[in-house]
Short mmCIF file of C-alpha atoms in Angstrom, two decimals:
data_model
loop_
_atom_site.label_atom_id
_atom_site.label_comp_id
_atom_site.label_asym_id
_atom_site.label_seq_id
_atom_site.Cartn_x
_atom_site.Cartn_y
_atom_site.Cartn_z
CA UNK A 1 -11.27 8.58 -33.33
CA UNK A 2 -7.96 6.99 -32.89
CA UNK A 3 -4.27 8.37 -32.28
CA UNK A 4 -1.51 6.48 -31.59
CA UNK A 5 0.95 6.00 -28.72
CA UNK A 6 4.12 4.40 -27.95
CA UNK A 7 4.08 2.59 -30.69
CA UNK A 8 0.49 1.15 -30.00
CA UNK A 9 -3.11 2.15 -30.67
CA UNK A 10 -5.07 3.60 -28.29
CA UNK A 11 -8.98 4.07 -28.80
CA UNK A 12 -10.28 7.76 -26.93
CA UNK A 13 -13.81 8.12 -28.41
CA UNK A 14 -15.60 6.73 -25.75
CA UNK A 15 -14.04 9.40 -23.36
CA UNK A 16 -15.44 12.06 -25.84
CA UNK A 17 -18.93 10.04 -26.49
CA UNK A 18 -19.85 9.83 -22.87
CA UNK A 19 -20.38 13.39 -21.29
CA UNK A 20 -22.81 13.73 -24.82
CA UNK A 21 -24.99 10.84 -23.59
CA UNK A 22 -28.46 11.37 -22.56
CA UNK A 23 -29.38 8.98 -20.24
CA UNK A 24 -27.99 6.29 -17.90
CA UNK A 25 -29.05 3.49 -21.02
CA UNK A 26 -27.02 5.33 -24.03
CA UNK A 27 -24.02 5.41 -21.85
CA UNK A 28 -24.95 2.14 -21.37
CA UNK A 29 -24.74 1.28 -24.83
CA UNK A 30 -21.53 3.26 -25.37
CA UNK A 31 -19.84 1.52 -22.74
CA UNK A 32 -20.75 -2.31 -23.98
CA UNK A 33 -19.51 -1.14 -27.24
CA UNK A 34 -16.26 0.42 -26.49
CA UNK A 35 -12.63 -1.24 -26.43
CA UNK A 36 -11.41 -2.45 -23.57
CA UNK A 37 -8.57 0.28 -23.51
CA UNK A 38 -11.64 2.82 -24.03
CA UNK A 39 -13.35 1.59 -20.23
CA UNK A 40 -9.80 2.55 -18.46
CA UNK A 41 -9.32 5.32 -20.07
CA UNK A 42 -13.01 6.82 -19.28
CA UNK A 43 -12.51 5.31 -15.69
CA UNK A 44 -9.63 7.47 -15.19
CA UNK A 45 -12.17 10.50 -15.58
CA UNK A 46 -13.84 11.93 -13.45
CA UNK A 47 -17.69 10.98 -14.08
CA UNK A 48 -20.94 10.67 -12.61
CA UNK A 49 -21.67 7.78 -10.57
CA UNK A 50 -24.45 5.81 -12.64
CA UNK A 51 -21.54 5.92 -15.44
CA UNK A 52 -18.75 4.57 -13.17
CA UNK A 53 -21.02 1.53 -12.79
CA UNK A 54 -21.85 1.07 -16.36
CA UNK A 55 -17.96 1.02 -17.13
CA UNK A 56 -16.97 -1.11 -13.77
CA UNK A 57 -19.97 -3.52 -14.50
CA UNK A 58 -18.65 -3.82 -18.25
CA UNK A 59 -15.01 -4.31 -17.20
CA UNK A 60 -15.96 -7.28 -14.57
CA UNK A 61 -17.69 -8.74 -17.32
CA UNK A 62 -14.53 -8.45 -19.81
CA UNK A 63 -11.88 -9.20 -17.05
CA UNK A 64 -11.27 -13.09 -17.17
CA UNK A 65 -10.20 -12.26 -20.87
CA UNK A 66 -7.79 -9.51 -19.81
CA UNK A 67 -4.06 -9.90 -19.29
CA UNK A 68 -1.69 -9.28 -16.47
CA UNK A 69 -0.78 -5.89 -17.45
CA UNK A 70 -4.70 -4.11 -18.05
CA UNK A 71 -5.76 -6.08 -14.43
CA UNK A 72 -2.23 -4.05 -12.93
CA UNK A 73 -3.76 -0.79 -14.76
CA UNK A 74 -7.55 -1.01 -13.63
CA UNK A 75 -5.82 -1.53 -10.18
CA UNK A 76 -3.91 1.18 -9.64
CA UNK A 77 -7.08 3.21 -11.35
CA UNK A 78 -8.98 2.16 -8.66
CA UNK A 79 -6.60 3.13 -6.11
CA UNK A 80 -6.29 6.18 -7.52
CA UNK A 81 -9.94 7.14 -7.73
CA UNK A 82 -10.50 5.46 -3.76
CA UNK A 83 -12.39 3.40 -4.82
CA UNK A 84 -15.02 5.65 -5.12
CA UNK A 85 -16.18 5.21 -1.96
CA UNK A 86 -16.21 9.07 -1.43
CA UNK A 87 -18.71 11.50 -3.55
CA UNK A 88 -16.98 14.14 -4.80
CA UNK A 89 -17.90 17.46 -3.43
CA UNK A 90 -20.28 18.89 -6.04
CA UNK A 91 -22.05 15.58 -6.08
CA UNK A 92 -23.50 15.57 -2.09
CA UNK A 93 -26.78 17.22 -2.97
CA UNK A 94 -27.47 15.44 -5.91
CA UNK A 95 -30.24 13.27 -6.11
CA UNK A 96 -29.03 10.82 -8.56
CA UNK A 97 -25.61 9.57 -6.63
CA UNK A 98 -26.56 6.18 -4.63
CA UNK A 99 -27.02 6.27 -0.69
CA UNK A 100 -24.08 5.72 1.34
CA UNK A 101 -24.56 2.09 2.06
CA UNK A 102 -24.41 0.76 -1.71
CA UNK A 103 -21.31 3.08 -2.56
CA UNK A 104 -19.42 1.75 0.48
CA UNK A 105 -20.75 -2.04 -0.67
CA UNK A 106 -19.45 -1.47 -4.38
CA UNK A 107 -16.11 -0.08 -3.45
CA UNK A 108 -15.83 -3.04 -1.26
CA UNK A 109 -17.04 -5.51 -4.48
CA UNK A 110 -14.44 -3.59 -6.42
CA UNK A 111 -11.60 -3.92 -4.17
CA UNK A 112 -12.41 -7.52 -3.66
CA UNK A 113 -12.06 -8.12 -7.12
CA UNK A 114 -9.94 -5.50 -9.01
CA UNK A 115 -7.14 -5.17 -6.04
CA UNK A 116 -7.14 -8.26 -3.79
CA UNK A 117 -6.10 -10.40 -6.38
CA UNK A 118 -2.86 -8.65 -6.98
CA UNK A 119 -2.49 -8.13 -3.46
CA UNK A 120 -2.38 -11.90 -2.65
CA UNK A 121 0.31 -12.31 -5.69
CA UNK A 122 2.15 -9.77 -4.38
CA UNK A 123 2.27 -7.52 -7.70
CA UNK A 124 -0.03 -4.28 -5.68
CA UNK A 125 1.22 -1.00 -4.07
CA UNK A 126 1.03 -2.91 -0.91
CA UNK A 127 2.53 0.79 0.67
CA UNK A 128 -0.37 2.62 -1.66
CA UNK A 129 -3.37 0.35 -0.54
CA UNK A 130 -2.37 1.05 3.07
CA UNK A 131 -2.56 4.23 2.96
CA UNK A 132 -5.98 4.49 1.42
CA UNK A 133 -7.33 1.77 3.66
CA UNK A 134 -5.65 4.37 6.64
CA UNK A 135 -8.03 7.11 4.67
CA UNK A 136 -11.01 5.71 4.61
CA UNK A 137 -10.59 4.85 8.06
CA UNK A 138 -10.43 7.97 9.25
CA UNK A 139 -12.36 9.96 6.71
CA UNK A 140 -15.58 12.37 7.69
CA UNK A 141 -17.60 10.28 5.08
CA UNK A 142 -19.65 7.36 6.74
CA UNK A 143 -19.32 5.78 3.33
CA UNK A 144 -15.63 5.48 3.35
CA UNK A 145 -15.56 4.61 6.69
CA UNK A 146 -18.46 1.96 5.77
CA UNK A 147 -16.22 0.64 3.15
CA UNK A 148 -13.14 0.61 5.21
CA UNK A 149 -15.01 -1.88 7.57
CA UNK A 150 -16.51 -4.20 4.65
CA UNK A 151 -12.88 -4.84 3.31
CA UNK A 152 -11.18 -5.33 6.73
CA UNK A 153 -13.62 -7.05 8.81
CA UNK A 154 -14.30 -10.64 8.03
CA UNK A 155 -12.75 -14.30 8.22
CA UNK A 156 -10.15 -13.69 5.07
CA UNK A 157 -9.99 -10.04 3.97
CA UNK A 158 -6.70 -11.11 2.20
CA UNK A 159 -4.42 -8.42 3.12
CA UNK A 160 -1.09 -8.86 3.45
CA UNK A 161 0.75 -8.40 6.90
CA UNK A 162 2.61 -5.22 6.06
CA UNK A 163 -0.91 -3.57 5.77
CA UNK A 164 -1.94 -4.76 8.82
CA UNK A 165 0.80 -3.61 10.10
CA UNK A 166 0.79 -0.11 8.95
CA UNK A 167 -3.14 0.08 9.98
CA UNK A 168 -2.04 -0.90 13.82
CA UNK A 169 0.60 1.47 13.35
CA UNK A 170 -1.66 4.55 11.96
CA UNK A 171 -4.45 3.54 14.66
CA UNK A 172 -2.12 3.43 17.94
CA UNK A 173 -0.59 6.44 16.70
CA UNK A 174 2.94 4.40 17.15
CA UNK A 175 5.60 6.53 15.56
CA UNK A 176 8.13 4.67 13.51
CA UNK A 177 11.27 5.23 15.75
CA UNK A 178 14.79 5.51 14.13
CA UNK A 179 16.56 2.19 16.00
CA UNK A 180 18.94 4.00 18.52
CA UNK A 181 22.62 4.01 17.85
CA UNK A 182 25.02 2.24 19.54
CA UNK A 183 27.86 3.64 21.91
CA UNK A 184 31.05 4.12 20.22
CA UNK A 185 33.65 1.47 21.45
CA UNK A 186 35.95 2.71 23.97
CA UNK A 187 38.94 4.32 23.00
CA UNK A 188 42.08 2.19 23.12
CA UNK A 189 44.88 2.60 25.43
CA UNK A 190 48.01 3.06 23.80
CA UNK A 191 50.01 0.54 25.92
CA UNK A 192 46.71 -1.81 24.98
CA UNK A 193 47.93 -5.29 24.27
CA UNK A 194 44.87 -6.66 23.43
CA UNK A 195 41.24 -6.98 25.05
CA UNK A 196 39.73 -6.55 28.37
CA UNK A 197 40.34 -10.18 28.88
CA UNK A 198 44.30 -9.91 27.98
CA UNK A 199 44.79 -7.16 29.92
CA UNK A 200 42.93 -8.42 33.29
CA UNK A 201 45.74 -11.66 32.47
CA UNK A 202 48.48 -9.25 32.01
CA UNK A 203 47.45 -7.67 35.62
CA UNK A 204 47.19 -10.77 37.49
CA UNK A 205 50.24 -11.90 35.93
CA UNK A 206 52.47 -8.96 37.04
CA UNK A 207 51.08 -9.39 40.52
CA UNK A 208 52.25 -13.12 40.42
CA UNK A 209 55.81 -12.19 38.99
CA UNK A 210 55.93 -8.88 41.77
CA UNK A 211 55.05 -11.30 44.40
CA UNK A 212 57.40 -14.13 43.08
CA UNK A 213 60.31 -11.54 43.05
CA UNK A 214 59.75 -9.82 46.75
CA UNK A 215 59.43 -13.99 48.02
CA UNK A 216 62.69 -14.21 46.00
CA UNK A 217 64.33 -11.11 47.50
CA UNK A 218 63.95 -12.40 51.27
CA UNK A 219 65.17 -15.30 50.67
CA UNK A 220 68.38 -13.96 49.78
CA UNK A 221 68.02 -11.78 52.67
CA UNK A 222 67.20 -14.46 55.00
CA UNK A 223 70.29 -15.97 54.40
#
């Protein structure tokens, strides 16, 4: 089935195909022969996790073919989604989802690939990958926190410095103070003639032309 969009065609069958598919291999073979516009579109649903690898293993395949603007979409998708580095609630007791460790080491192969790369050309949320690098972090899930750790902690994780410095920021608990105002200037007098320094001249001047006129004064006297 096909509709179209904004003036461009959009294929949406795979999103239907996929909750109908039996087993792990026919949403295998849905995936491989789906459009590329198909995978994002099913990524952006919620689905189990042996399907979310079929479509993110299909889409690293297909991405060196892809152009600027579907790379910029599968990022923010996997933004959006966490990287799936958390199992949804009504997913914890099932036996199929993976164990911790390999979720946190995929979402960390996904990042590397699908969100880095835009980081480092500065065309990512930089704001928006902070703040889910500050939620896995801190979430109850040893999986996200797993993940956090396997983006963050090596010799180049590639992040840009505003992330690091909203992570120090979010970690120390440092607020983000308002700079403090500063003073109003000092009303002026109205006899002012000018600035502090003019009017300490003024002064010293008027003390020189006083003294000048008493020395004047007895002079006159004097004589």
């Amino acid at each position: 089935m096909r509709r179209r969009k904004r003036g461009r065609e959009v294929e949406t069958s795979l999103v239907h195909k996929l909750p109908t598919a039996r087993s792990v291999e026919e949403a295998r073979e849905l995936v491989v022969r789906a459009g590329s516009r198909e995978l994002l579109a099913a990524l952006r649903r919620p689905q189990a996790y042996a399907v979310v690898t079929e479509l993110v293993r299909e889409i690293a395949r297909r991405l060196p073919s892809w152009g600027h603007p579907m790379r910029r979409e599968l990022c923010e998708v996997a933004i959006a989604r966490e990287l799936w580095a958390v199992p949804p609630s009504n997913a914890r007791d099932d036996p199929s989802e993976p164990p911790g460790e390999q979720r946190a080491a995929n979402a960390a192969e996904l990042h590397h690939w699908a969100v880095r790369p835009l980081l480092a050309g500065g065309d990512a949320p930089v704001g928006t990958v902070a703040e889910l690098l500050a939620r896995l972090r801190t979430s109850p899930e040893p999986s996200a926190r797993e993940a956090f750790w396997l983006i963050v902690d090596g010799e180049h994780p590639g992040l840009p410095d505003a992330v690091w410095l909203t992570l120090l920021k979010e970690a120390y608990g440092l607020p983000r103070t308002a700079p403090r105002p500063s003073p109003p200037p000092e009303p002026e007098h109205p006899d002012d003639l000018g600035n502090g320094y003019t009017r300490r001249f003024l002064r010293r001047a008027a003390l020189l032309i006083g003294g000048l006129v008493v020395a004047i004064v007895l002079i006159v006297l004097v004589k």
